[in-house]
Coordinates of C-alpha atoms and ligand atoms in Angstrom, one line a residue:
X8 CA 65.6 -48.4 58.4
X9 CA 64.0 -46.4 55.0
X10 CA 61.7 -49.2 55.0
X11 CA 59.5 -48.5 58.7
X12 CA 59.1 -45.1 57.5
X13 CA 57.1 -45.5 53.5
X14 CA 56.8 -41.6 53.6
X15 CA 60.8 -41.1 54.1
X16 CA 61.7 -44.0 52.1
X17 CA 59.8 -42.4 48.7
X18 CA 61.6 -38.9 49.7
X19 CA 64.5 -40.6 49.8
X20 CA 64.5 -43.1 47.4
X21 CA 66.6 -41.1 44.3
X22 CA 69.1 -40.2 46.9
X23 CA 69.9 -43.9 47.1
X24 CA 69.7 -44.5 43.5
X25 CA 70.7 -41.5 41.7
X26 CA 72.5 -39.6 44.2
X27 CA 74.7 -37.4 41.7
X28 CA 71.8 -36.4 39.6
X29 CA 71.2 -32.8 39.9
X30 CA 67.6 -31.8 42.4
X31 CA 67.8 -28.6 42.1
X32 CA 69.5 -26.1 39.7
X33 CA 69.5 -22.3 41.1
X34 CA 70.2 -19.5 39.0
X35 CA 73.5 -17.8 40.6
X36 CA 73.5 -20.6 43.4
X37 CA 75.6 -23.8 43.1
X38 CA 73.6 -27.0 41.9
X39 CA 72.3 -29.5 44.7
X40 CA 72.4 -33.1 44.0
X41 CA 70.1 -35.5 45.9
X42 CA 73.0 -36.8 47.7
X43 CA 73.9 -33.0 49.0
X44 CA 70.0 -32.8 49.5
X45 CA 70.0 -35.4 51.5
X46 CA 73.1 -35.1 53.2
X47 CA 71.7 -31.9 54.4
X48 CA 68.2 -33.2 55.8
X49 CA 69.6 -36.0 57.8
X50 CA 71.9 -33.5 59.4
X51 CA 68.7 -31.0 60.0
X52 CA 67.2 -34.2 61.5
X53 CA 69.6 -34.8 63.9
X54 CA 70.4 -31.1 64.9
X55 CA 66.4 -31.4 65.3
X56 CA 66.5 -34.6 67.9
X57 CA 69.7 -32.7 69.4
X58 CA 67.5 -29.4 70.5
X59 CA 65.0 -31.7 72.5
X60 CA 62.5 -33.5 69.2
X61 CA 60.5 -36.2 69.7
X62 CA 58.5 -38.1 68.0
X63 CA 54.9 -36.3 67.5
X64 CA 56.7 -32.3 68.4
X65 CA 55.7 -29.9 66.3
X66 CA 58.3 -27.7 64.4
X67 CA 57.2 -24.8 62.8
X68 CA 58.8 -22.6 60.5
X69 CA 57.9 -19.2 59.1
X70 CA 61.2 -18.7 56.7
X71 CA 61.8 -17.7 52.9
X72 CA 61.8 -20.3 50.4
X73 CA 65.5 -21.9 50.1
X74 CA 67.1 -25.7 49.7
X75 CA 67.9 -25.4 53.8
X76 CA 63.8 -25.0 54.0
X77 CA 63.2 -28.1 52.2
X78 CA 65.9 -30.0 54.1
X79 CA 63.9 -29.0 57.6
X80 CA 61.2 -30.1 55.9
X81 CA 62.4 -33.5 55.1
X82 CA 64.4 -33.3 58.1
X83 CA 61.4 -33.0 60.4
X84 CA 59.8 -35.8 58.7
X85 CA 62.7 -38.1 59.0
X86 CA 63.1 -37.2 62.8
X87 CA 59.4 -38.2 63.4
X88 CA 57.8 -34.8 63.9
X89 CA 55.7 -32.9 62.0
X90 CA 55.9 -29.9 59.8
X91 CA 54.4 -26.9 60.3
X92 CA 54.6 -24.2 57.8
X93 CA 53.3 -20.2 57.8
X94 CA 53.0 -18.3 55.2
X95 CA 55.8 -16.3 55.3
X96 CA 53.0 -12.4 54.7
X97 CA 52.1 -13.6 58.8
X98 CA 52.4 -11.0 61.0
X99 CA 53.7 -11.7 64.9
X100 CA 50.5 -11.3 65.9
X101 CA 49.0 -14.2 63.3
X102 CA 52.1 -16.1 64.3
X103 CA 51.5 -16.1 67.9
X104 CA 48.4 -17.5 67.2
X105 CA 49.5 -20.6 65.4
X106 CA 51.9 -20.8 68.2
X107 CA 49.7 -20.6 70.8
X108 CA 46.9 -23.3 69.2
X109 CA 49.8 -25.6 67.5
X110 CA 52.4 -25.5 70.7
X111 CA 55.0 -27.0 68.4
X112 CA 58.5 -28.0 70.8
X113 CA 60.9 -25.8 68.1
X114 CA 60.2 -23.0 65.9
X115 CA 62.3 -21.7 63.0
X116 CA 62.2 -18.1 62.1
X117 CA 64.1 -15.4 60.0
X118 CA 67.0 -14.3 61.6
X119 CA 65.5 -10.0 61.8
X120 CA 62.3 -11.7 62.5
X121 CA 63.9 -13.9 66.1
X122 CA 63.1 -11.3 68.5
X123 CA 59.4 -10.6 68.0
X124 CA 58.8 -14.5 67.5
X125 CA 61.1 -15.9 70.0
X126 CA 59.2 -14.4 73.2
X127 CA 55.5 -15.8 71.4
X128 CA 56.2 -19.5 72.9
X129 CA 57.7 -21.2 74.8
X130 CA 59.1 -23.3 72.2
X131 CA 63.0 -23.5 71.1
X132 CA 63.3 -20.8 68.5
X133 CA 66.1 -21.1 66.0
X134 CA 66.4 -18.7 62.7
X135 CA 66.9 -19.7 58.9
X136 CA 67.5 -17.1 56.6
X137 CA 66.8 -17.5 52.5
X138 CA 70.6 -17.5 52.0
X139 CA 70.7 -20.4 54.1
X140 CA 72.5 -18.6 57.2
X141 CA 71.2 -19.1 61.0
X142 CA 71.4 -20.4 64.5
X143 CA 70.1 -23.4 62.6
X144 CA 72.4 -24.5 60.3
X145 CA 75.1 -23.0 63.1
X146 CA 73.7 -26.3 64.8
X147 CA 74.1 -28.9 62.4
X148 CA 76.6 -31.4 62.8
X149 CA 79.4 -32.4 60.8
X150 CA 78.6 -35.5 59.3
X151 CA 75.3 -36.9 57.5
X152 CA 73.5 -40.0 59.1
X153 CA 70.3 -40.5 60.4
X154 CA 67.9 -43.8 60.7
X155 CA 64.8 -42.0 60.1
X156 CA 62.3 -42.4 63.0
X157 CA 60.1 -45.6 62.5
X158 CA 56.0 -43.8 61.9
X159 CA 52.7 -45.7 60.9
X160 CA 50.6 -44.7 57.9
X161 CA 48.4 -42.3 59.7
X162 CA 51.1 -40.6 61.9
X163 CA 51.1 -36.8 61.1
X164 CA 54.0 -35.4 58.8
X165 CA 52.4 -32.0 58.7
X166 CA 50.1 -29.4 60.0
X167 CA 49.0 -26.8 57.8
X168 CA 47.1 -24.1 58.5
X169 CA 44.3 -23.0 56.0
X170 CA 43.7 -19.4 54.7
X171 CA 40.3 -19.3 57.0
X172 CA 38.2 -17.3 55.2
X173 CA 36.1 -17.7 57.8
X174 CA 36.7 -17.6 61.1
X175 CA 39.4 -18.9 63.1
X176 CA 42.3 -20.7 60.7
X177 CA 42.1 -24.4 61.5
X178 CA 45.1 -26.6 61.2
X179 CA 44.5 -29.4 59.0
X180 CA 46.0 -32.7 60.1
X181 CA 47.8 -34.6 57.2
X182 CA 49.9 -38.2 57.7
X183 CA 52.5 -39.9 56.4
X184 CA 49.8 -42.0 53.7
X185 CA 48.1 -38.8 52.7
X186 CA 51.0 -37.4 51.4
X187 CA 52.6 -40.6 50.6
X188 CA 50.0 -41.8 48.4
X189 CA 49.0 -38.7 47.2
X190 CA 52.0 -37.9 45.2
X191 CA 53.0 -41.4 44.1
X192 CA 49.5 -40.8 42.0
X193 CA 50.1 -37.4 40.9
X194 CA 53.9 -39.1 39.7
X195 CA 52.5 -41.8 37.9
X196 CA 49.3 -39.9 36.5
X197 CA 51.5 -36.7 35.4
X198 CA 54.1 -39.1 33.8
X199 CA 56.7 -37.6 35.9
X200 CA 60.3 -39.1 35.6
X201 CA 64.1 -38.5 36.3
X202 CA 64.1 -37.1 33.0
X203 CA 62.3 -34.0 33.8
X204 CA 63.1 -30.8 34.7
X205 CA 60.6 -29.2 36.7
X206 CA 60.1 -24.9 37.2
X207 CA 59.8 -24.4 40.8
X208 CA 58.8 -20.9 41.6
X209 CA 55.8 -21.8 44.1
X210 CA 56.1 -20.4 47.8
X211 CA 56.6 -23.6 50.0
X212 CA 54.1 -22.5 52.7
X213 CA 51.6 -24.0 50.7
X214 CA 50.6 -27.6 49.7
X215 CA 50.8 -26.3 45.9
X216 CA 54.4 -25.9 46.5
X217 CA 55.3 -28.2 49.5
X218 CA 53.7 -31.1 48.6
X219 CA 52.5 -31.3 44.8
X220 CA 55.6 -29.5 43.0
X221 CA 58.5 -30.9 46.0
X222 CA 57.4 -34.4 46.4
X223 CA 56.1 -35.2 43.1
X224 CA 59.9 -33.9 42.0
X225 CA 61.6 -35.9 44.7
X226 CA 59.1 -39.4 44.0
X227 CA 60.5 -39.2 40.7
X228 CA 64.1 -38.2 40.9
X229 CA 63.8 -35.0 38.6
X230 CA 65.4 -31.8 38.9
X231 CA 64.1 -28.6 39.9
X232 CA 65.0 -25.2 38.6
X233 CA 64.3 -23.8 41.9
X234 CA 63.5 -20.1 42.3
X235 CA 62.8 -18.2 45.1
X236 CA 60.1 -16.9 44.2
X237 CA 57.4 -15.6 40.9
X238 CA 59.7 -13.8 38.7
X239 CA 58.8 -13.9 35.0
X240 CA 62.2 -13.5 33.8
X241 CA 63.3 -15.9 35.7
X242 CA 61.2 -18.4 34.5
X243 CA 61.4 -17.2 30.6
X244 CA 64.9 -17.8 31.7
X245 CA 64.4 -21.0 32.8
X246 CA 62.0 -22.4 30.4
X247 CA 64.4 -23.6 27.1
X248 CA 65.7 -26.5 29.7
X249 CA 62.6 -26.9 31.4
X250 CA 60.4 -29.7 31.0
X251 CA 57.4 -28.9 33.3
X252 CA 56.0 -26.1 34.9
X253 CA 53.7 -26.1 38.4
X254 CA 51.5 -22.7 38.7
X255 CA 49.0 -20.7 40.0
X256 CA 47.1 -18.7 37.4
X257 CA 48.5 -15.7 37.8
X258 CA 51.9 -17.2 36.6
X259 CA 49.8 -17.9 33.5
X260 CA 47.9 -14.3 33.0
X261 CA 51.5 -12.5 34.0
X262 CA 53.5 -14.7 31.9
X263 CA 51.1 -14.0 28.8
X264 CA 51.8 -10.2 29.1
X265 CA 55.0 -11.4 28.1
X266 CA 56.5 -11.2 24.6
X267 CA 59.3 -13.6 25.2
X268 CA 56.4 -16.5 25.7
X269 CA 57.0 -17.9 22.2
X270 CA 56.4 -21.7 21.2
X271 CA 59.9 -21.9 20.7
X272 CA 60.5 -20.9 24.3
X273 CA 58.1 -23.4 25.3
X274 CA 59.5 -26.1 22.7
X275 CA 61.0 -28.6 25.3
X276 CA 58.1 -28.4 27.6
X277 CA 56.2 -31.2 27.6
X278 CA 53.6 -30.1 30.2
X279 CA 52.3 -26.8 32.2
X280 CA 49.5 -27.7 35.4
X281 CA 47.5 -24.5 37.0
X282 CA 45.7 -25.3 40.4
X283 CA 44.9 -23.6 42.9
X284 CA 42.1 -21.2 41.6
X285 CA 40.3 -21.3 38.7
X286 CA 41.6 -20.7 35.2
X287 CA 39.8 -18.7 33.3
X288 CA 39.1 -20.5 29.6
X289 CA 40.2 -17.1 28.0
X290 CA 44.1 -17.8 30.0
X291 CA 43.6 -21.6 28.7
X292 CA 43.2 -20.2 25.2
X293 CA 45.2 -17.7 24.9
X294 CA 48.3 -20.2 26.7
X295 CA 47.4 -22.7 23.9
X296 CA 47.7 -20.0 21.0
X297 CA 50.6 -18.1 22.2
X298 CA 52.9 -21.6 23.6
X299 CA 51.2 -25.1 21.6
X300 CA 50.6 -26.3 25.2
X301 CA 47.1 -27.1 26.8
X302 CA 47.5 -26.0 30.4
X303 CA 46.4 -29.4 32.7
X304 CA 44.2 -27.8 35.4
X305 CA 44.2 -29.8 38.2
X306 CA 41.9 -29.7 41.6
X307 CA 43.0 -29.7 45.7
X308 CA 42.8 -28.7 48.9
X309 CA 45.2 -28.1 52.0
X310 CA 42.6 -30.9 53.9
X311 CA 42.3 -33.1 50.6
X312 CA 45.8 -32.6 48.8
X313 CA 44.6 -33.2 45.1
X314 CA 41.5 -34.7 44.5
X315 CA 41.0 -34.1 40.4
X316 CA 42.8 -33.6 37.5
X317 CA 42.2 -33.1 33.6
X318 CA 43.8 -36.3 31.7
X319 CA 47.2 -36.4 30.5
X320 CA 46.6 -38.0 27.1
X321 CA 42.8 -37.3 26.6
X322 CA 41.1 -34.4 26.6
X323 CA 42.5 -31.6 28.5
X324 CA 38.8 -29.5 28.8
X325 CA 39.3 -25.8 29.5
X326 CA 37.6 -24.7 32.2
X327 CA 36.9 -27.7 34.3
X328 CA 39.3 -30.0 36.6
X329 CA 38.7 -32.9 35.0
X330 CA 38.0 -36.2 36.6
X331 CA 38.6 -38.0 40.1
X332 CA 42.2 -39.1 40.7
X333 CA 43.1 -43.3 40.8
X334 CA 42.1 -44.0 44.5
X335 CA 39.9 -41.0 45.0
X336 CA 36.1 -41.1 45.2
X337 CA 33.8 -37.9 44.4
X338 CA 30.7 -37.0 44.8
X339 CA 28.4 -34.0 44.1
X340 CA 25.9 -33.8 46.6
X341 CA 22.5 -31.8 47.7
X342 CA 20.3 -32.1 50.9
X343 CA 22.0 -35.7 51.4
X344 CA 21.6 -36.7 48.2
X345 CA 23.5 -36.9 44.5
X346 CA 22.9 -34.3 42.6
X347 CA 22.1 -35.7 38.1
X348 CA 24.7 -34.9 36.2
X349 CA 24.5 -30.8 35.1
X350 CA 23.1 -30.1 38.5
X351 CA 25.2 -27.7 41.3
X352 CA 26.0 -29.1 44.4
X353 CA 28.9 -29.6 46.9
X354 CA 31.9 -31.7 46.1
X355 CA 32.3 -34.9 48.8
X356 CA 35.7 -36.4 48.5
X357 CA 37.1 -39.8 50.3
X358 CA 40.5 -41.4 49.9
X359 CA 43.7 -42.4 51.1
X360 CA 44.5 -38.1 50.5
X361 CA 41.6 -37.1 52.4
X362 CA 43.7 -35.4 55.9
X363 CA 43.3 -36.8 59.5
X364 CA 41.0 -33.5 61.0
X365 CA 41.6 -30.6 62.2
X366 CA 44.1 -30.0 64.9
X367 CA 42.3 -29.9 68.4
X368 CA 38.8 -28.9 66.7
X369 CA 36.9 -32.1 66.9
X370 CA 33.7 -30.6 66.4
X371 CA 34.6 -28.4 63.3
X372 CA 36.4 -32.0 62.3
X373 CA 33.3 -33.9 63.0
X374 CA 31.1 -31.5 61.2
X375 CA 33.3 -31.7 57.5
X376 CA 34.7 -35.2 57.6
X377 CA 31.8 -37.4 58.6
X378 CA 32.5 -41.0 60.0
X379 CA 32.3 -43.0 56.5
X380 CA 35.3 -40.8 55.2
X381 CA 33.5 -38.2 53.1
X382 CA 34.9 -34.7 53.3
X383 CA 32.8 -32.3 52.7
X384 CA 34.8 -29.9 50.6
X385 CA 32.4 -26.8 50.4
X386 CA 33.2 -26.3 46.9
X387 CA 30.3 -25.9 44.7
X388 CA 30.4 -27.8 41.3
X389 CA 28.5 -30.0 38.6
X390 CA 30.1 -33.0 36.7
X391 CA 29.2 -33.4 32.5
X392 CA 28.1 -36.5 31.3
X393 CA 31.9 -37.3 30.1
X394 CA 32.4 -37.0 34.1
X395 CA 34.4 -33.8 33.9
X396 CA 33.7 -31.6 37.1
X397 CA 33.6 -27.9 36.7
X398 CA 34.0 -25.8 40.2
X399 CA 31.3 -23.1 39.9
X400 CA 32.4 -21.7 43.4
X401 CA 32.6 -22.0 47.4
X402 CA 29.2 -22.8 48.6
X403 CA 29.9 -19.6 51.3
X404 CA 30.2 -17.4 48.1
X405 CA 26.7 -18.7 46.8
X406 CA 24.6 -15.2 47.0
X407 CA 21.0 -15.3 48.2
X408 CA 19.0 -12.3 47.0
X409 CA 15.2 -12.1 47.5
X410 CA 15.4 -15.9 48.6
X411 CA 17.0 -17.0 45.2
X412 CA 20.0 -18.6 44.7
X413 CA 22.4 -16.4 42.7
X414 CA 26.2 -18.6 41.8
X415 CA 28.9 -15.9 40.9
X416 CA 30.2 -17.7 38.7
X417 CA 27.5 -17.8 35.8
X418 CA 27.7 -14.2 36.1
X419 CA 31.7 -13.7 36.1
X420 CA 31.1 -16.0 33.0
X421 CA 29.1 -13.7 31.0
X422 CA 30.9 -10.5 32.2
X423 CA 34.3 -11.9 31.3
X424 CA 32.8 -12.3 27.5
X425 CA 32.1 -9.0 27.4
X426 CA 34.1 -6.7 25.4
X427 CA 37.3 -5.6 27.0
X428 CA 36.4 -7.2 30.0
X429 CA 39.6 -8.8 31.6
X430 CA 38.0 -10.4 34.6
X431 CA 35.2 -10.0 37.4
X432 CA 34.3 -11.0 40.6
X433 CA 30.5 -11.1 41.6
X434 CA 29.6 -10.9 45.4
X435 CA 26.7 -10.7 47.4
X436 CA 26.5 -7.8 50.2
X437 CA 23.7 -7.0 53.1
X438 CA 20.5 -5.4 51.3
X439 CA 17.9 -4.1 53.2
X440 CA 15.1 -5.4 50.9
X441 CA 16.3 -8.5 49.3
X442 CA 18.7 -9.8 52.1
X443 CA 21.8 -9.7 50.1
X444 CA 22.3 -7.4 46.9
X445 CA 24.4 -9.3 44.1
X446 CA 27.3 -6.8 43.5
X447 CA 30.1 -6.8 40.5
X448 CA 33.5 -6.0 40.4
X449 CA 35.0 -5.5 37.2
X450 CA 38.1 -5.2 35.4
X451 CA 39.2 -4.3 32.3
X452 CA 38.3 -1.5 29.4
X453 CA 34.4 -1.4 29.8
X454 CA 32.2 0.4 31.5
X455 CA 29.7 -0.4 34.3
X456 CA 26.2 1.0 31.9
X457 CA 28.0 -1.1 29.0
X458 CA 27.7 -4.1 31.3
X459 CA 24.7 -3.1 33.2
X460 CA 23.1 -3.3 29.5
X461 CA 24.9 -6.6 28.4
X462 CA 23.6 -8.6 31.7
X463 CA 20.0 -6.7 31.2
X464 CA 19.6 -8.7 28.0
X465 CA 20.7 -12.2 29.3
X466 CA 20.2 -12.5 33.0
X467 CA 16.7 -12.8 35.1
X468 CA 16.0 -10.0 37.1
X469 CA 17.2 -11.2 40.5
X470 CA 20.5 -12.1 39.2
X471 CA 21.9 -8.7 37.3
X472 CA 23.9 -6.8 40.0
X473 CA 22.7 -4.1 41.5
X474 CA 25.8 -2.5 41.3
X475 CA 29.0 -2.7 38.9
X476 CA 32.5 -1.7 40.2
X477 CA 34.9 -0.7 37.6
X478 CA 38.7 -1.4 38.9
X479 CA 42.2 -2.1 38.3
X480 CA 42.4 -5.2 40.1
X481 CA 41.1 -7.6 42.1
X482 CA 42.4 -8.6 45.4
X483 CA 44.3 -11.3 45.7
X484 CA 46.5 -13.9 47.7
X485 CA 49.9 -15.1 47.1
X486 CA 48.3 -18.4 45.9
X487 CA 46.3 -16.1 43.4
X488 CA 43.2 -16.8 44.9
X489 CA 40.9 -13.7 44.6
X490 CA 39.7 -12.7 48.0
X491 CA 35.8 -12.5 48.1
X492 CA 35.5 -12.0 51.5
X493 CA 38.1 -8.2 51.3
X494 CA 35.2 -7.5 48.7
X495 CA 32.3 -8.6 50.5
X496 CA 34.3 -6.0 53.8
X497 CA 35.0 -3.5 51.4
X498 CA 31.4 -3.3 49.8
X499 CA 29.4 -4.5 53.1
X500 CA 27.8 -1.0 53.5
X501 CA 27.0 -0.6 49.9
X502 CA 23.0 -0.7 50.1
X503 CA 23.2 0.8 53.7
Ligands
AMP607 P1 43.9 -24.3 49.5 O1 43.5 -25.1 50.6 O2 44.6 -23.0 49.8 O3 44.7 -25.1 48.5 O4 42.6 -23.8 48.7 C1 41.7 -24.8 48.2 C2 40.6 -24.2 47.4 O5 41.1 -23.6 46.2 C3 39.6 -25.2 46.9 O6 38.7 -25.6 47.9 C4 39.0 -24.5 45.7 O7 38.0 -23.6 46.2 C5 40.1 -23.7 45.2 N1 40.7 -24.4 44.0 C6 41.8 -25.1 44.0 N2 42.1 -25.5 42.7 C7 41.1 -25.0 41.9 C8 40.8 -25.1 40.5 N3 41.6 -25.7 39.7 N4 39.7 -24.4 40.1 C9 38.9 -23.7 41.0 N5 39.1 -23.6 42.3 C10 40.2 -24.3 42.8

């Protein structure tokens, strides 16, 4: 039956082949096999079916990261619905929302969490809780077995939800092939292979974690350290066995304040990817000097899944995201138009990973993914003659001041060189005069007049901040994402 279902049958195809080999290994936790992985999801999928599933039913699920988590996953999947993940930071209110717009037939919740989500929908509400505990394993039958539900290529096998950093948060629509296809290339082009031993500590909310780092492990029948969540020593732990690790940067810039990070820690690693936000090159050089690895930065979006990735053998160049994936096409594009090489613009993508739309927004859908396939990504970036793309920013973040176009990121650039800079954020806020007033936020050892005096020297006019923030930190998400638009509230009445 694997075989009317190409989505279930990749998930599922080390189960069948290597079912003893070890998925996941979990410090303190007995180790899961495939089989036992498996084993587990088909009974998820028929407890599913049992509480009312069909085909198309959404089942969403706001639970701490755990194997019973990835069984509902692959669980949902193999029972024909579709898979809804929130982050697990959602508040009930948030959560009624997603409820409310995604009306999915059973929701999953932690158990101290059932009472305030329960009553938000109509839906069947059962509870998971990290140890594994809840109404719905209390539910799942005795015995393994399930035909997985017969879905075409562009069926849905999830919904999720992006950040919305603007406005409502729109529920991107991705099928069976986008994810299908998506990791068989990120397998094959990451050399992944029952051999390795992957470090899984990325929340599985997120496509990061969900779908690059769970299905790229599961295409190619390697095991997982699996750990609940970022903990350094954890993954110091972890590392000696480890073969690869999947991060944001922040694992990266924490890790490095680490003084058990040695190359002979990271001797049996053969490869370390960062996505999700930009690296900066100082983390790229400072992980090469401190481990002998080059960190492979790759490129993605919930709507796209991955779209670029530096090289595996050639040049892994810090700093940009390397080149188009096997199947993907890009395209850097102004006013309708392709930008020359060196030139900004917005990143189009098209491709067997490019997602279906956005759940029950056709005009939003129709005004990002255009009826030839191109997505319009609203990431702002150039490509080098070599074809490496470099992200420079999201085009909402591009700052106008006096009518000139200001990118953030040349500007981080120059204030990150500075003298006991660690990192900056550059935002545009209201200004009376100029429209918006290019503001920095800074941190690290410096001082603002230190900067101010730097930028004076190398920046036009119209570009040097008008004001410079020094602080501790930035703000940031759990996928490590520093959060512009918290600055750009925090600062709005800056220049009255
Ligand atoms: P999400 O949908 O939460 O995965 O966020 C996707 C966004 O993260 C992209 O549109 C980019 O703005 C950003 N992003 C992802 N990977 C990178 C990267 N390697 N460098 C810079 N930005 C990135």
């Amino acid at each position: 039956m694997y075989q009317d279902n190409h989505l279930c049958s990749l998930l599922a195809r080390h189960a069948v082949l290597t079912p003893d080999h070890i998925f996941a290994y979990r410090p303190g936790l007995p180790d899961v096999t495939y089989r036992a992985l498996f084993d587990g999801a088909e009974r998820t999928a028929s407890a599913l079916v049992a509480q009312g599933l069909q085909p198309g039913d959404r089942v969403a699920v706001q639970v701490d990261k755990s194997i019973e988590a990835i069984q509902l996953y692959i669980g949902t999947v193999l029972a024909g619905g579709i898979f809804l993940p929130l982050n697990t930071a959602y508040t009930a209110s948030e959560i009624g929302y997603f409820l409310g717009d995604a009306t999915p037939r059973i929701v999953v919740c932690a158990p101290d969490r059932q009472a305030e989500i329960a009553p938000l929908s109509p839906a069947t509400c059962l509870t998971l809780a990290g140890d594994g505990s809840g109404t719905l394993t209390d539910a799942l039958p005795a015995e393994p077995g399930f035909d997985p539900v017969p879905r075409g290529e562009d069926d849905l096998a999830a919904i999720l939800y992006t950040s919305g950093t603007t406005g409502r948060s729109k529920g991107a629509m991705l099928s069976h092939a986008n994810l299908a296809s998506n990791s068989d290339v990120l397998r094959s082009y990451w050399r992944f292979t029952r051999e390795d031993v992957l470090i899984h500590a990325l929340p599985i909310f997120h496509t990061h974690g969900l779908f690059v780092a769970t299905n790229v492990a599961l295409f190619s029948g390697a095991s997982t350290i699996f750990l609940p969540r970022f903990d350094p020593d954890a993954i110091l732990e972890a590392m000696p066995r480890a073969t690869a690790m999947m991060g944001v940067p922040t694992f990266y810039t924490r890790l490095l304040q680490d003084a058990r990070l040695t190359p002979e820690r990271a001797a049996n690693m053969r490869l370390f990817i960062s996505g999700s936000a930009p690296m900066l090159v100082d983390t790229h050089e400072k992980w090469l000097e401190r481990t002998g690895h080059r960190v492979l930065e790759r490129y993605g979006m919930t709507e796209t899944n991955m779209s670029t990735s530096n090289p595996y053998d050639g040049e892994r160049r810090m700093g940009t995201v390397g080149f188009p994936l096997p199947g993907v096409e890009l395209r850097i594009m102004e006013n309708g138009e392709e930008v020359p090489d060196g030139e900004i613009g917005v990143i189009e993508v098209r491709g067997p990973n490019v997602f279906q739309g956005y759940w029950q927004m056709p005009e939003k859908t129709a005004e990002e993914l255009k009826e030839d396939g191109w997505f319009i990504t609203g990431d702002l970036a150039t490509r080098d003659a070599d074809g490496y793309v470099t992200i420079v920013g999201r085009a909402k973040d591009l700052i106008i001041s006096g009518g000139f176009n200001v990118y953030p990121k040349e500007i981080e650039e120059i204030i990150d060189d500075l003298p006991g800079v660690v990192e900056s954020a550059v935002i545009g806020v209201p200004h009376p005069d100029f429209g918006e007033g290019v503001v920095a936020v800074v941190v690290g050892d410096t001082t603002a007049e230190a900067i101010a005096t730097a930028l004076s020297e190398t920046l036009a006019k119209f570009k040097q901040p008008k004001t410079i923030f020094i602080v501790d930190e930035l703000p940031r998400n759990t996928m490590g994402k520093v959060q512009k638009k918290a600055l750009r509230e925090a600062h709005a009445k800056l220049f009255g």
